[in-house]
Tab-separated table of C-alpha atoms in Angstrom:
chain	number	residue	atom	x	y	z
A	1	UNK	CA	75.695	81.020	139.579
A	2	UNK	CA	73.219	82.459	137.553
A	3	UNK	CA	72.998	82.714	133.315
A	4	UNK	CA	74.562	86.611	133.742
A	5	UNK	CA	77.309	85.446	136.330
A	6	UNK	CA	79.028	82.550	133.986
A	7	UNK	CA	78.737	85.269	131.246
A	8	UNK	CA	80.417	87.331	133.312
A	9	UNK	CA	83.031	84.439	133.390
A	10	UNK	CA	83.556	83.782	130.438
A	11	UNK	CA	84.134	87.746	129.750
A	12	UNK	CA	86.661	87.809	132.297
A	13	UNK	CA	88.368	84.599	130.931
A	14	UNK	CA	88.661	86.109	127.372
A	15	UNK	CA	90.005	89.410	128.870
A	16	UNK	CA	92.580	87.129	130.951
A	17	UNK	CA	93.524	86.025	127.454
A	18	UNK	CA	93.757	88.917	125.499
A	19	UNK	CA	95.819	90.958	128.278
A	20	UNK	CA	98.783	88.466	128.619
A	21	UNK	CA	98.267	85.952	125.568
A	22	UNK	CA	97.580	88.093	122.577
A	23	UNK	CA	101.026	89.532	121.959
A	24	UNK	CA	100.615	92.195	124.249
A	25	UNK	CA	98.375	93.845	121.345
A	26	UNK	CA	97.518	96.956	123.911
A	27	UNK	CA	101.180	98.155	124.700
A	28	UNK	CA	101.991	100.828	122.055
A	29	UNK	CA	106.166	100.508	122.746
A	30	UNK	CA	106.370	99.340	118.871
A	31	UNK	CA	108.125	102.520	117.356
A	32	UNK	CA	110.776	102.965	114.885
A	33	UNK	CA	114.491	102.001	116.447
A	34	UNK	CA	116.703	104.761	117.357
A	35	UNK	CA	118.329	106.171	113.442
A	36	UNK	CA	121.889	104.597	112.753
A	37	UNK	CA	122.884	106.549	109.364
A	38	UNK	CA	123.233	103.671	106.375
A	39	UNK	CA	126.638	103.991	105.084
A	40	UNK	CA	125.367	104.652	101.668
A	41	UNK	CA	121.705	106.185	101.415
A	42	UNK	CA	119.776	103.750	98.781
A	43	UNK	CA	117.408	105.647	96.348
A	44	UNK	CA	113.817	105.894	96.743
A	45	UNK	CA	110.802	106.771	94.489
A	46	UNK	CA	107.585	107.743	96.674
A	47	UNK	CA	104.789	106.818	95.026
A	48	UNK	CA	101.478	108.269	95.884
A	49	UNK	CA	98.012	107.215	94.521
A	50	UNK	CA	95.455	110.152	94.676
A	51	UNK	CA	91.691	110.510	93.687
A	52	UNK	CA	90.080	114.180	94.042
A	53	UNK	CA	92.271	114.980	96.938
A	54	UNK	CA	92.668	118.576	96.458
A	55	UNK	CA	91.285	119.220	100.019
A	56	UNK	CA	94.593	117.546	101.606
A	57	UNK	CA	96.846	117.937	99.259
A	58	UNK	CA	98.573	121.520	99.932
A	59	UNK	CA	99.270	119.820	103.182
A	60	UNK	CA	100.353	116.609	102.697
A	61	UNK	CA	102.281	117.187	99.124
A	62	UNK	CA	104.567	119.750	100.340
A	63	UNK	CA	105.565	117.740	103.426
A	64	UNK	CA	106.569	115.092	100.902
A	65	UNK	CA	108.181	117.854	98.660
A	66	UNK	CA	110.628	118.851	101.544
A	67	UNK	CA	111.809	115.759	102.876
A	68	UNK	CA	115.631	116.491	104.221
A	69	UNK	CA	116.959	113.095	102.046
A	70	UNK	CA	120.739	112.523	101.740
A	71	UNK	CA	120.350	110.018	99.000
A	72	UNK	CA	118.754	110.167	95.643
A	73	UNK	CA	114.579	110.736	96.145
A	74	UNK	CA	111.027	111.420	93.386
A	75	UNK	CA	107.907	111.510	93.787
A	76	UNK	CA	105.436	109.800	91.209
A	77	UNK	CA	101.829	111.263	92.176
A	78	UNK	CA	99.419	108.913	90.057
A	79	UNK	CA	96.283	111.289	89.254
A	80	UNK	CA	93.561	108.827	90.080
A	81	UNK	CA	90.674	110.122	87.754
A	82	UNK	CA	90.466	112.880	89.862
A	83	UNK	CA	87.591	115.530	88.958
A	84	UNK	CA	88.473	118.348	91.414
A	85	UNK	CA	92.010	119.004	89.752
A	86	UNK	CA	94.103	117.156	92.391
A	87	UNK	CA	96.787	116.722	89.027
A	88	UNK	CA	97.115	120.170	88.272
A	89	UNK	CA	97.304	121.210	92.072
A	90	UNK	CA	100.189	119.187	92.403
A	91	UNK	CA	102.263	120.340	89.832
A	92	UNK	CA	101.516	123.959	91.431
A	93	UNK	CA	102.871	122.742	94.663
A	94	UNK	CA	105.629	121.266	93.285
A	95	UNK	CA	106.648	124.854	91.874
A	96	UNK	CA	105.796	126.507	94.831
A	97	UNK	CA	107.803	124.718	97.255
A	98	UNK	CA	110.800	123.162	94.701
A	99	UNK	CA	112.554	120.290	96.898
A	100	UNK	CA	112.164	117.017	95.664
A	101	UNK	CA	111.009	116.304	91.560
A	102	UNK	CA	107.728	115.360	91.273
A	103	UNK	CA	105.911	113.649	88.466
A	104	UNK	CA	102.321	113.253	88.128
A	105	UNK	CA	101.138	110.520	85.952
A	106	UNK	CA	97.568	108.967	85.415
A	107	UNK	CA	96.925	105.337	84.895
A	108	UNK	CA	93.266	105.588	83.066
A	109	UNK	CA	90.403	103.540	84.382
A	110	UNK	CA	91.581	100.304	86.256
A	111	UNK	CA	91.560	97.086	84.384
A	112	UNK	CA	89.400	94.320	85.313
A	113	UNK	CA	89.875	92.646	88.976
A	114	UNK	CA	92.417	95.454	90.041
A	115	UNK	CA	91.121	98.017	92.875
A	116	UNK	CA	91.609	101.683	91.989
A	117	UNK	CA	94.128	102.277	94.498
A	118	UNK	CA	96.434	98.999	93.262
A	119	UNK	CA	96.076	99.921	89.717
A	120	UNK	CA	97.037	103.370	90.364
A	121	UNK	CA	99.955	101.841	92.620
A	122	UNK	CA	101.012	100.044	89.896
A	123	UNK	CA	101.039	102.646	87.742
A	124	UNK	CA	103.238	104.954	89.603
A	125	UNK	CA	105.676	102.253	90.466
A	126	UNK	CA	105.721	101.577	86.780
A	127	UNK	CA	106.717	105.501	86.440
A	128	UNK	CA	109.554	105.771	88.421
A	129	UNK	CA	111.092	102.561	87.450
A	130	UNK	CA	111.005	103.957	83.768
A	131	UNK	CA	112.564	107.289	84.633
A	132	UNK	CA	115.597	107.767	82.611
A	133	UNK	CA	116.390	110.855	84.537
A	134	UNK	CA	116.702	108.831	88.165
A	135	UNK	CA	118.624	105.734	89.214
A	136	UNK	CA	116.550	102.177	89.354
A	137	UNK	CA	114.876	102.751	93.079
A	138	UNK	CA	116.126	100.707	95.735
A	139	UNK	CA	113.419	101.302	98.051
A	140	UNK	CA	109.419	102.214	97.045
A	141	UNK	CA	107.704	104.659	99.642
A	142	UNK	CA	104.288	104.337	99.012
A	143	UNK	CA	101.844	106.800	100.876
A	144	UNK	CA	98.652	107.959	101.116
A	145	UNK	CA	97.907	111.690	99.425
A	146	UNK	CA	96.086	112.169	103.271
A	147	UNK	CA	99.408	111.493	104.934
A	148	UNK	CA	101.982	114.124	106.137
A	149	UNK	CA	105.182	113.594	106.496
A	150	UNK	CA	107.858	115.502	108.923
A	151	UNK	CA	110.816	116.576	106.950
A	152	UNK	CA	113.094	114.006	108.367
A	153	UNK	CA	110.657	111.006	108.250
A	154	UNK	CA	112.266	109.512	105.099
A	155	UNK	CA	115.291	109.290	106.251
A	156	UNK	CA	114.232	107.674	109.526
A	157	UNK	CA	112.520	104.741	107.662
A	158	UNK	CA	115.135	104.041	105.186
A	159	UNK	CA	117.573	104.320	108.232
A	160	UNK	CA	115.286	101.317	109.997
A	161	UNK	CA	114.876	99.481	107.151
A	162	UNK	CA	119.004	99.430	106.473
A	163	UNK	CA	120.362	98.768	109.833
A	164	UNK	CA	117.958	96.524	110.445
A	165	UNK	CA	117.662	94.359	107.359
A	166	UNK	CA	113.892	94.548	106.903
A	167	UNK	CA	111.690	94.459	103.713
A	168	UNK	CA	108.860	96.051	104.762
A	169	UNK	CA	108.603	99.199	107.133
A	170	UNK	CA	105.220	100.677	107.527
A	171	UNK	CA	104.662	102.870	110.384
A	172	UNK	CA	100.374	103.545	111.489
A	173	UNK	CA	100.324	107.398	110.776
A	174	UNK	CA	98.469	109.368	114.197
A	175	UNK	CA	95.097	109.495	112.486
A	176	UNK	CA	93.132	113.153	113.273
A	177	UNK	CA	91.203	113.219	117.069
A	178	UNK	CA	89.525	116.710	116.382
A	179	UNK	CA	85.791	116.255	116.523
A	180	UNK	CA	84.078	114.530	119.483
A	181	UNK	CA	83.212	111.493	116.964
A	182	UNK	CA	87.179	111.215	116.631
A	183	UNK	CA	88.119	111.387	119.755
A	184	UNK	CA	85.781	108.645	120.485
A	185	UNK	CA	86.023	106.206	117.373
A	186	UNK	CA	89.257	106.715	116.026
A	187	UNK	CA	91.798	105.292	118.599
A	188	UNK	CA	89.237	102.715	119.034
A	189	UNK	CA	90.034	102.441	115.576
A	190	UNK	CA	93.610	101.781	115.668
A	191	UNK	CA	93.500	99.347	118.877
A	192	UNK	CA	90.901	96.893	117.719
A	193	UNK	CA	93.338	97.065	114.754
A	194	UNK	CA	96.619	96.356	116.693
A	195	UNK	CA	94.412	93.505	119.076
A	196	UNK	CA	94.006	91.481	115.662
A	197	UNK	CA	97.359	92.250	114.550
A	198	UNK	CA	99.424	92.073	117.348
A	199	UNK	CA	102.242	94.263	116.453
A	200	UNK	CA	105.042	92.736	118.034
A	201	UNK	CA	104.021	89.072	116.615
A	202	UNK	CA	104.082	91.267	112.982
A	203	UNK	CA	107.334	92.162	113.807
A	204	UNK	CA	109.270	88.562	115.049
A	205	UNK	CA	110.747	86.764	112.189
A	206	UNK	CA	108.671	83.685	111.516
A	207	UNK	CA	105.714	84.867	112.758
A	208	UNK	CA	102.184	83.623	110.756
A	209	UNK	CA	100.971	87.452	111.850
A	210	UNK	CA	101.463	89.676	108.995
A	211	UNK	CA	100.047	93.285	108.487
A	212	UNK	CA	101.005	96.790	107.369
A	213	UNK	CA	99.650	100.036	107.407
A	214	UNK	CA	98.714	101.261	104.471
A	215	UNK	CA	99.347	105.208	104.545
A	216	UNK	CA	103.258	104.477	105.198
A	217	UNK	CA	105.217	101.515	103.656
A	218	UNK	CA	108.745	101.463	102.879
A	219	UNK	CA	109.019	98.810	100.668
A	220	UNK	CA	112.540	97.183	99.557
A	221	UNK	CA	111.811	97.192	95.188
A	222	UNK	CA	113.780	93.552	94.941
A	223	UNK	CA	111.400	92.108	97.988
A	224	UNK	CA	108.382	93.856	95.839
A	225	UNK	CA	109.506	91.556	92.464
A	226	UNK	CA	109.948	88.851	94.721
A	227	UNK	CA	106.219	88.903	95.939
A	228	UNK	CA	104.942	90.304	92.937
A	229	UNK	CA	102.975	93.152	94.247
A	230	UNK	CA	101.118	94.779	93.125
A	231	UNK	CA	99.649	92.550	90.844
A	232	UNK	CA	99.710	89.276	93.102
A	233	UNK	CA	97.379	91.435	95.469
A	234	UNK	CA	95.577	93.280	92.668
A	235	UNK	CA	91.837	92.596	93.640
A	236	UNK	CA	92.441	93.045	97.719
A	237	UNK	CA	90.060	95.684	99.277
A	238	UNK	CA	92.285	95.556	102.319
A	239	UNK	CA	95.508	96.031	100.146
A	240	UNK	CA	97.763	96.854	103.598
A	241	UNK	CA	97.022	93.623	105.088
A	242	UNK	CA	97.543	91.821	101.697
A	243	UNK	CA	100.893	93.208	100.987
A	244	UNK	CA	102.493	92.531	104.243
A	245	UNK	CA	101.359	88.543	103.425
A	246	UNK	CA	102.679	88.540	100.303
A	247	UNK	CA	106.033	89.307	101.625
A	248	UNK	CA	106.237	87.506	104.409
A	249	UNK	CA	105.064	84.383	102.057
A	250	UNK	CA	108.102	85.700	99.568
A	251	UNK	CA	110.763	85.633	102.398
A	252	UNK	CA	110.699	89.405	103.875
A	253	UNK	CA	111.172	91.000	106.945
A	254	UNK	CA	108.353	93.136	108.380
A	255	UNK	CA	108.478	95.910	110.887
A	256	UNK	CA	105.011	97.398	111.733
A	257	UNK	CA	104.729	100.315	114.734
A	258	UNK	CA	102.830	103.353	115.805
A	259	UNK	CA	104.234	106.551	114.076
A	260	UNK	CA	105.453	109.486	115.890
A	261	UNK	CA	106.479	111.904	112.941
A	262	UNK	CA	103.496	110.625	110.546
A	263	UNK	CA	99.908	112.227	110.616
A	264	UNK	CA	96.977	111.236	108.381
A	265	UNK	CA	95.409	114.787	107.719
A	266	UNK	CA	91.585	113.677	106.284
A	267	UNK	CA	88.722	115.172	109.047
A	268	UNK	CA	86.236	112.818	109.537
A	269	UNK	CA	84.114	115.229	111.365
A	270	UNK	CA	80.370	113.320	111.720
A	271	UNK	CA	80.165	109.701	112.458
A	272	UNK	CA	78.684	109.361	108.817
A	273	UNK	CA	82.344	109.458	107.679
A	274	UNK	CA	83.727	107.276	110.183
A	275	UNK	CA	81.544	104.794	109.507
A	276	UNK	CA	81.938	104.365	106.194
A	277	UNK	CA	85.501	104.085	106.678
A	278	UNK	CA	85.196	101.440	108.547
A	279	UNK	CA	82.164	99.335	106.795
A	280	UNK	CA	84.003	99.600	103.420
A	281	UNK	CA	85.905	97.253	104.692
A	282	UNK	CA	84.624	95.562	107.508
A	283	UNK	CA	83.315	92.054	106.212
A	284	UNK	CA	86.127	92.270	103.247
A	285	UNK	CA	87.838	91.711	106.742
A	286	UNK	CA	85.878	88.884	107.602
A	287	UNK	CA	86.170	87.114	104.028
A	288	UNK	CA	82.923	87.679	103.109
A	289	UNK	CA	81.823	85.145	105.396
A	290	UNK	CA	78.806	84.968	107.345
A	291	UNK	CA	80.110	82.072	109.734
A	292	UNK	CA	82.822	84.643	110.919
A	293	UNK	CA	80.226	87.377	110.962
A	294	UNK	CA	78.189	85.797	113.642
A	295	UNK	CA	81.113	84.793	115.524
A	296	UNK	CA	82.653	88.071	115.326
A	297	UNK	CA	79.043	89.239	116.535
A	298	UNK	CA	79.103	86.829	119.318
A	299	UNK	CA	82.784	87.561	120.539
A	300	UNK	CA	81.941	91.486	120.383
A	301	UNK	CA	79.221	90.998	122.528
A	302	UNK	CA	80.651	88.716	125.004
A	303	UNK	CA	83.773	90.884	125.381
A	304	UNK	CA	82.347	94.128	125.013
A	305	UNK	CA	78.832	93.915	125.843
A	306	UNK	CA	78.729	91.645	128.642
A	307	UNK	CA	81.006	93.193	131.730
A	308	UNK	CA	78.867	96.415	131.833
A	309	UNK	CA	75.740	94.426	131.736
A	310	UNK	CA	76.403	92.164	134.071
A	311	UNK	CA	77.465	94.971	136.364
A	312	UNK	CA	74.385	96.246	135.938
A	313	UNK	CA	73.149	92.944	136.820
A	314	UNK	CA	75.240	92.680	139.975
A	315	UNK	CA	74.374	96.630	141.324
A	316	UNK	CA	70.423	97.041	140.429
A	317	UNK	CA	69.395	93.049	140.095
A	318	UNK	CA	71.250	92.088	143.353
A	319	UNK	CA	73.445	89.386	141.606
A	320	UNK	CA	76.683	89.852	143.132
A	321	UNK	CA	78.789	87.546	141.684
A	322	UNK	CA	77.911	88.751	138.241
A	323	UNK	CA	78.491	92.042	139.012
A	324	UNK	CA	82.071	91.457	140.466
A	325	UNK	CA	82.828	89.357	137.785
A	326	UNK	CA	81.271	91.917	135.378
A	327	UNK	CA	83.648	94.549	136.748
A	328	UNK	CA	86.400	92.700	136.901
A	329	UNK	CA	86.068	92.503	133.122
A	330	UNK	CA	85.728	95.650	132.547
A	331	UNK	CA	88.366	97.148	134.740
A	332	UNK	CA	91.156	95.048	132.576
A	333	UNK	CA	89.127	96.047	129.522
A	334	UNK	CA	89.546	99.900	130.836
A	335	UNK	CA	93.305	99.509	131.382
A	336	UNK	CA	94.052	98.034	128.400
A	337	UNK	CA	92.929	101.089	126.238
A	338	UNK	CA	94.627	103.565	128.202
A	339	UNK	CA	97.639	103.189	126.605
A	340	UNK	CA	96.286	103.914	123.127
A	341	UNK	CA	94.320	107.024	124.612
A	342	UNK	CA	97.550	108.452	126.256
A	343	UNK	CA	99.106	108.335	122.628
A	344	UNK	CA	96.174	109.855	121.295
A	345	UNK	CA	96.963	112.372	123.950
A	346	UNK	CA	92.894	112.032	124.994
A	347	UNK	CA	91.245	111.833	128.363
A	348	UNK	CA	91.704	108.546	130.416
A	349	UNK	CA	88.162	109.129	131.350
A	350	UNK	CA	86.910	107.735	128.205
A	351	UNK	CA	88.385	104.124	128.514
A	352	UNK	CA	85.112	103.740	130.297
A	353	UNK	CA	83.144	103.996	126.981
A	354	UNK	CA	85.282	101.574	124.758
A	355	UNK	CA	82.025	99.148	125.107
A	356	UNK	CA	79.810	101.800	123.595
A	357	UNK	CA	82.534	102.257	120.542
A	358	UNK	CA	82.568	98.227	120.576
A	359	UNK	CA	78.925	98.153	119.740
A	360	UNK	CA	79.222	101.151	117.081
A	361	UNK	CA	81.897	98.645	115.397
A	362	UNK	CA	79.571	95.701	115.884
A	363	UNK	CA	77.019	97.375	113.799
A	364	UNK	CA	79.429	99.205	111.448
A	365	UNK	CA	80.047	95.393	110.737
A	366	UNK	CA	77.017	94.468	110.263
A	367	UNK	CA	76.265	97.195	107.558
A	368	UNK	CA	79.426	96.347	105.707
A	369	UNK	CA	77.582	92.599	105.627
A	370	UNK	CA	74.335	93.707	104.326
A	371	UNK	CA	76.031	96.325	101.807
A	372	UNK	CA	77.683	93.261	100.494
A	373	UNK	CA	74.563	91.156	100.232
A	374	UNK	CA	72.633	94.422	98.547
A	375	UNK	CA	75.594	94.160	95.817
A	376	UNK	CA	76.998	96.976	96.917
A	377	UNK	CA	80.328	95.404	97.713
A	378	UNK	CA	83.039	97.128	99.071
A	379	UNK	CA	82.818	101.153	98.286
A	380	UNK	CA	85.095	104.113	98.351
A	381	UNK	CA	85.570	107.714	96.600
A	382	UNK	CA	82.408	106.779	93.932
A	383	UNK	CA	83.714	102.910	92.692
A	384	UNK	CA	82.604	99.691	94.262
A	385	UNK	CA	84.468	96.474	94.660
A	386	UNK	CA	82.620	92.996	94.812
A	387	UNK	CA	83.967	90.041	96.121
A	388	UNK	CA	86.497	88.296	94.180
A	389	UNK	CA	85.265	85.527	91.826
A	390	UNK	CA	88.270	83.806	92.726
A	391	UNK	CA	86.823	83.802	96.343
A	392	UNK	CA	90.405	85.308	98.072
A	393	UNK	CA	88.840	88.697	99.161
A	394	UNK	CA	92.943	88.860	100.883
A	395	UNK	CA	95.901	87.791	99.752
């Protein structure tokens, strides 16, 4: 066979592996169980860290706001150094639309070693664990100021979390497929996510796979003492990852699925946006390490890169084995993604063009790298995050 055609094998092999040995990563059956009513409804601060979101905020706030509750329920929003007002607009929503009591609080500037969204975290659990006004909470919901909530969606996560005896709940809120850049990059987006963190290995007890999603997490407060978060997770760039760790290393339970009654509300209309979303992160993912960086280059390109091209191989340079196996490759990489495009409610059409959004990633990578070695570090709403002296860029 020629140089293309074992290529071609290899791609195959590794698809082989991913579709039956990698916790069925591509099935998207991981949802919250059907609600059995606790038999006493535990209390609950929400906690929500925001910097200058007034753009989302009469959205996502009042979804909060109305939450249909049984038990005793607050909102702490921590006022992140905001400059477009995002404190004051709360406040205004909050007498607009009554329903739950909401506090908004401000931390100040973040301490040394802490990211901006942990101190501010921090902060607002502090908050609601001094209120003299509500009982100690039982549960923390903490949520993004981009994330809205339907009215029951509370309720069904403290319901889970109760009846099912788990510490940590976090549902992956239905990120926004508007623009054509969306539709292409963001459910891309969540399945590379789920194929490195299988969910249903996140969810069996005893698993070493541990992740969250940061936008939702129901979060039992005795588990949170027990792992020390935030501050045992303080400096993490990738703080959803890093929490979900810490409790599983402290004992909990974790329960991570798709949502169905959670939407994250930001537009990221232009692929300028999308990709710095993702190459804030992207070698903070990788450890800062450039041994994982090639491989992660390499494995991208094998899987992604190589069944198209050796199709292409196979139908204009008259190789036929590589372009069977090439195909072959590419058909299981096709049906693997439908799944997450029929959630996204998008085209099945545009499975076919997961190895052009592969390659995006691959050099959304890549950039993240470079910003890292221009001491840029990780960067996100005007503050920049190097790596940890400590060398732990996760907990």
């Amino acid at each position: 066979m020629s140089t293309i055609a074992w290529i071609a094998l290899g791609s195959l092999a590794a698809w082989g592996w991913l579709l039956l040995g990698q916790g069925f990563f591509w099935r998207t059956d991981q949802r919250l169980p059907r609600r059995e009513d606790p038999a006493r409804w535990p209390s609950v601060a929400v906690v929500v860290p925001a910097r200058d979101e007034a753009e989302v905020l009469p959205v996502s706030l009042p979804s909060l706001l109305v939450q249909d509750y049984p038990g005793p329920a607050w909102i702490v929003l921590v006022d992140d150094g905001s400059k477009d007002g995002t404190g004051d607009l709360a406040r205004a929503l909050s007498v607009r639309y009554g329903g739950l009591p909401l506090t908004v609080a401000s931390p100040g500037p973040p301490e040394a070693g802490w990211t901006g969204k942990l101190w501010a975290v921090r902060h607002g659990i502090a908050v609601a664990r001094a209120s003299e006004a509500w009982p100690a909470p039982e549960y923390l919901l903490l949520t993004d100021a981009d994330i809205a909530h339907e009215p029951d969606s509370l309720r069904e996560l403290v319901a889970a979390a109760t009846t099912q005896s788990v510490d940590l709940v976090s549902q992956m809120a239905r990120l926004r497929v508007a623009s054509g850049w969306e539709r292409l990059v963001v459910p891309a987006f969540v399945y590379f996510f789920a194929q490195l963190y299988p969910f249903r290995r996140v969810n069996k007890d005893g698993a070493r796979t541990a992740a969250a999603a940061g936008g939702c997490v129901l979060l039992r407060t005795e588990t949170a003492d027990r792992a020390r978060v935030p501050e045992s997770i303080r400096h993490a760039v990738i703080d959803d990852v890093s929490l979900a760790r810490a409790v599983r290393r402290a004992g909990g339970r974790l329960w991570l699925g798709l949502a169905e009654r959670v939407d994250s509300i930001r537009p990221y209309p232009g692929l300028g946006s999308l990709w710095r979303m993702v190459s804030r992160s992207a070698y903070a993912q990788l450890r800062h390490n450039p041994l994982l960086l090639a491989g992660t280059v390499g494995g991208l390109l094998l899987v992604y890169a190589a069944p198209p091209a050796a199709l292409a191989a196979g139908l204009f340079g008259g190789d036929t084995a590589a372009g069977l196996l090439g195909a072959g490759a590419w058909a299981v990489m096709t049906g693997t993604y439908i799944p997450m495009l029929r959630y996204y409610r998008q085209s099945l059409w545009s499975a076919f063009l997961l190895p052009f959004t592969a390659l995006l990633y691959l050099c959304m990578t890549v950039d993240s790298a470079v910003q890292h070695y221009r001491g840029r570090g990780a960067s996100w709403k005007g503050r920049t995050y190097p790596r940890p002296r400590t060398g732990h860029s996760r907990a």
